[in-house]
Amino acid sequence: MGSTSRAAAFAAAVLQAGLSGALAREAAPADREVAGKVDALLARMSLEEKIGQLTQIAGGAFPPGNKPEEALRRGGAGSVLWLNDTRRFNELQRVAVEESRLRIPVLFALDVIHGYRTIFPVPLGMAASWDPEVEEKAQEIAAREARAAGIHWTFAPMVDIARDARWGRIVEGAGEDPYLGAAMAAAQVRGFQGPTLGAPDRLVACAKHFAAYGAAEGGRDYDSVYVPEGLLRNVYLPPFRAAVEAGAGTVMSAYMDLNDVPATANRFLLRDVLRGEWGFQGFVVSDAFGVGNLVAQGFARDRRDAARRALAAGLDMEMASGAYPEHLAALVRDGAVTMAQVDAAVRPILAVKMRLGLFNRPYVDESRVAQVLATPGHREYARVAAQRSMVLLRNEGAILPLRRSLSRVAVVGPLADSRADTEGSWMVFGHVPAAVTVLEGIRNKLGPAARVDHAPGPDIRRDVPSFFDQFLPGRRKPAQTPAEADAAFAQAVETARGAELVVMVLGELANMSGEAASRASLDLPGRQQELLEAVVRTGKPVVLVLVNGRPLSINWAAEHVGAILEAWHPGTEGGNAVADVLFGDVNPGGKLPVTFPRSVGHAPLYYARNLTHQPEGSPMYQSRYWDGPTTPLYPFGYGLSYTTFTFSGLRLERPEVRVGETVGVSVDLENAGRVAGDAVAQLYVHQRSGSDSRPMRELKGFRRATLRPGEKGTVRFSLGPAELGYWSTRHGKWVQEPAAFDVWAGGDSTAALHAELTVTP
Ligand code: BGC
């Protein structure tokens, strides 16, 4: 074999293992032991008991009249969700393990998305840290708290790539990029689950929503997705694959139609890709009511057809809709579903319960809960996570950091003192917000010597109420009358006028992003823009702190407000962390995990687009809007610091490599300012020609590093088949091709420092 074909064979092998092939996993002895026990149990189960394991039911007061005991007593449910009550967990578990025939324990599931009692920044904020270690540690703490409270399984991480800021669920994921998304997905799985499924004090993770939910047309939640296979493989699937490779025990199917086949009954996704190619050994749960929805989606004829087709496609556990218990037994008796299909779905569910040790230790120790929840250490870490998630978007004339000698500050805006909105979405299950608000954080920082006034201004609210608000009775105030809103407006401006400096805390309520929270505008909702302009007109220096769950089109602020800090919904310690950053105890180092468009009309806007035939910047460039710039307001990867970093000396170990080989890339980095700070070195590549057109830039490496003033460092990356290969539409498979590549390194996705790499056959 000549060296060229050797290299090609090697490349093929690497690609097979690294990018496309099934992960051939040898069953470990422990796996074999579990498999043996599962089979022994399965042999004793009736068809109805098997179907019970495939059934997840609600455990709380929703839906009204719910009686979970009845189902558990007859072995009619394998898992319970939407319950968050430690004593009730034990009560229900007791029914399952003491009153049901086979004593199979229940798996308790809940959405523990960004913390359980100690709340971390929303996932989009966590991704803005560009720090997978912090994400891992945060989810480890979330797991410890939730497990102590009796929860076994979280419906997280949400790893949907989202490129359309109108989509409310953009807040739940890591943003627009598959490389950053994959890193955050894997980190979260490690954090939730620990080194192995069943590790003490951890949860089972669930990568959701499989797949491409984030590409909903028009950014409308649950709407159809049309994504060609190349885009699916190159962009939407990598975070799922990373979660599976990190050992995620479960996967949740998405609601929507993917290329006209609902994800809930999508054999290509659930069988061919997930199990066939990736070797996933866990189980798949539908999204809530997903199987029943197949009828509404115009796919299944009726619920019986829905149950049959979902199971056949590889959907193991049905969440909440009840079509499996209604129809599977008859389907088996009629020969439309085989017992082997049912067994194959039950096996991984029993295996997860065994790995968790639930057969030996089904109960939770109620006396331990209080001592585990919200320990000072957990809160302290929530503060660190929030500090690291913040992105400084603007700082004209170095208005930040603020002087601690300020004697009179106004903290203005509807989000300045709202605990629930400081914590963000997904707090629906009996969680009492314990957040430190931005107002409190600033008061804590300045102490009694300073006067810190507050005025919320007019309320903001959704025009169409959120479905989830019904679970948060009393949390939302009654609507203001126009006269009350005017008075609140005037009072806010007055409060600002009396201060030396104004901190405006504006953005979105928690229920304005998240599920069923899409928007047709990306402007500041309500009268916030008007209030901001009125306060700026007072001539007082203004710092804008954004509390929100999606990119906002803050063009006016980006020109007229001195400093803008993107704080996201920063969690339990959010207000303290904001104050730490505003007053310079912490130098912000977060970077945007998502592009900020100038207007909603630009959505979807993301950096990794393909080139057009007229290069951007040329007079012929017409792939633009004539009524404004096409560039983002803030690009992906962007974020300022109180210091300045310079990147230099981008170099490749060798300018030429063969297909299948890996080359080292280094870039030097210097803190050229007077304070310590964090930079995120980012590496981007572009394949100049090939079988398919490739995006003009793709992130292929990043590292967050702390440097003292004047300190220099070198960041090393490597580029190999995983970074240089892609799934080719022309070939219908993963390829790595000989081609010229552009390589850039720097502090955001517009990095100019450039090198060339040639990949030869
Ligand atoms: C959401 C899922 C969630 C599930 C259970 C659904 O409405 O789409 O993300 O995990 O409910 O609460």
GROMACS .gro file of N, CA and C and ligand atoms in nm, residues 81-82 111 155 169 172 208-209 213 222 252 255 287-288 319 426 429 468 515, ligand 1:
model
   69
   81LEU      N    1  -4.364   1.173   3.670
   81LEU     CA    2  -4.305   1.306   3.650
   81LEU      C    3  -4.398   1.414   3.705
   82TRP      N    4  -4.348   1.537   3.700
   82TRP     CA    5  -4.423   1.655   3.748
   82TRP      C    6  -4.463   1.643   3.894
  111ASP      N    7  -3.786   1.814   3.555
  111ASP     CA    8  -3.702   1.903   3.477
  111ASP      C    9  -3.609   1.981   3.570
  155PHE      N   10  -3.481   1.580   3.295
  155PHE     CA   11  -3.500   1.598   3.151
  155PHE      C   12  -3.404   1.708   3.105
  169ARG      N   13  -3.731   2.879   2.324
  169ARG     CA   14  -3.650   2.778   2.392
  169ARG      C   15  -3.502   2.794   2.364
  172GLU      N   16  -3.291   2.764   2.667
  172GLU     CA   17  -3.264   2.636   2.735
  172GLU      C   18  -3.141   2.565   2.681
  208LYS      N   19  -3.216   1.614   2.511
  208LYS     CA   20  -3.341   1.645   2.443
  208LYS      C   21  -3.322   1.769   2.357
  209HIS      N   22  -3.408   1.797   2.260
  209HIS     CA   23  -3.522   1.719   2.213
  209HIS      C   24  -3.479   1.667   2.078
  213TYR      N   25  -3.529   2.039   1.691
  213TYR     CA   26  -3.643   2.117   1.741
  213TYR      C   27  -3.617   2.268   1.728
  222TYR      N   28  -4.284   2.442   1.838
  222TYR     CA   29  -4.350   2.318   1.791
  222TYR      C   30  -4.376   2.316   1.641
  252MET      N   31  -3.472   1.222   2.487
  252MET     CA   32  -3.613   1.257   2.469
  252MET      C   33  -3.637   1.297   2.323
  255TYR      N   34  -4.100   1.719   1.969
  255TYR     CA   35  -4.241   1.721   1.935
  255TYR      C   36  -4.268   1.727   1.784
  287ASP      N   37  -4.160   1.330   2.432
  287ASP     CA   38  -4.189   1.452   2.505
  287ASP      C   39  -4.335   1.441   2.554
  288ALA      N   40  -4.374   1.531   2.643
  288ALA     CA   41  -4.504   1.518   2.709
  288ALA      C   42  -4.617   1.513   2.606
  319MET      N   43  -4.444   0.956   2.753
  319MET     CA   44  -4.465   1.054   2.859
  319MET      C   45  -4.608   1.106   2.854
  426TRP      N   46  -3.830   2.758   3.390
  426TRP     CA   47  -3.833   2.622   3.444
  426TRP      C   48  -3.843   2.611   3.595
  429PHE      N   49  -4.217   2.390   3.939
  429PHE     CA   50  -4.261   2.282   4.026
  429PHE      C   51  -4.237   2.310   4.174
  468PHE      N   52  -4.772   2.808   3.130
  468PHE     CA   53  -4.706   2.765   3.254
  468PHE      C   54  -4.740   2.855   3.374
  515GLU      N   55  -4.040   2.745   2.698
  515GLU     CA   56  -4.136   2.673   2.615
  515GLU      C   57  -4.259   2.759   2.586
  762BGC     C1   58  -4.110   1.996   2.735
  762BGC     C2   59  -3.992   1.912   2.777
  762BGC     C3   60  -4.006   1.873   2.923
  762BGC     C4   61  -4.136   1.800   2.943
  762BGC     C5   62  -4.155   1.751   3.084
  762BGC     C6   63  -4.243   1.934   2.777
  762BGC     O1   64  -4.347   2.024   2.763
  762BGC     O2   65  -4.107   2.015   2.596
  762BGC     O3   66  -3.874   1.982   2.755
  762BGC     O4   67  -3.896   1.797   2.961
  762BGC     O5   68  -4.242   1.886   2.909
  762BGC     O6   69  -4.177   1.853   3.174
   0.00000   0.00000   0.00000
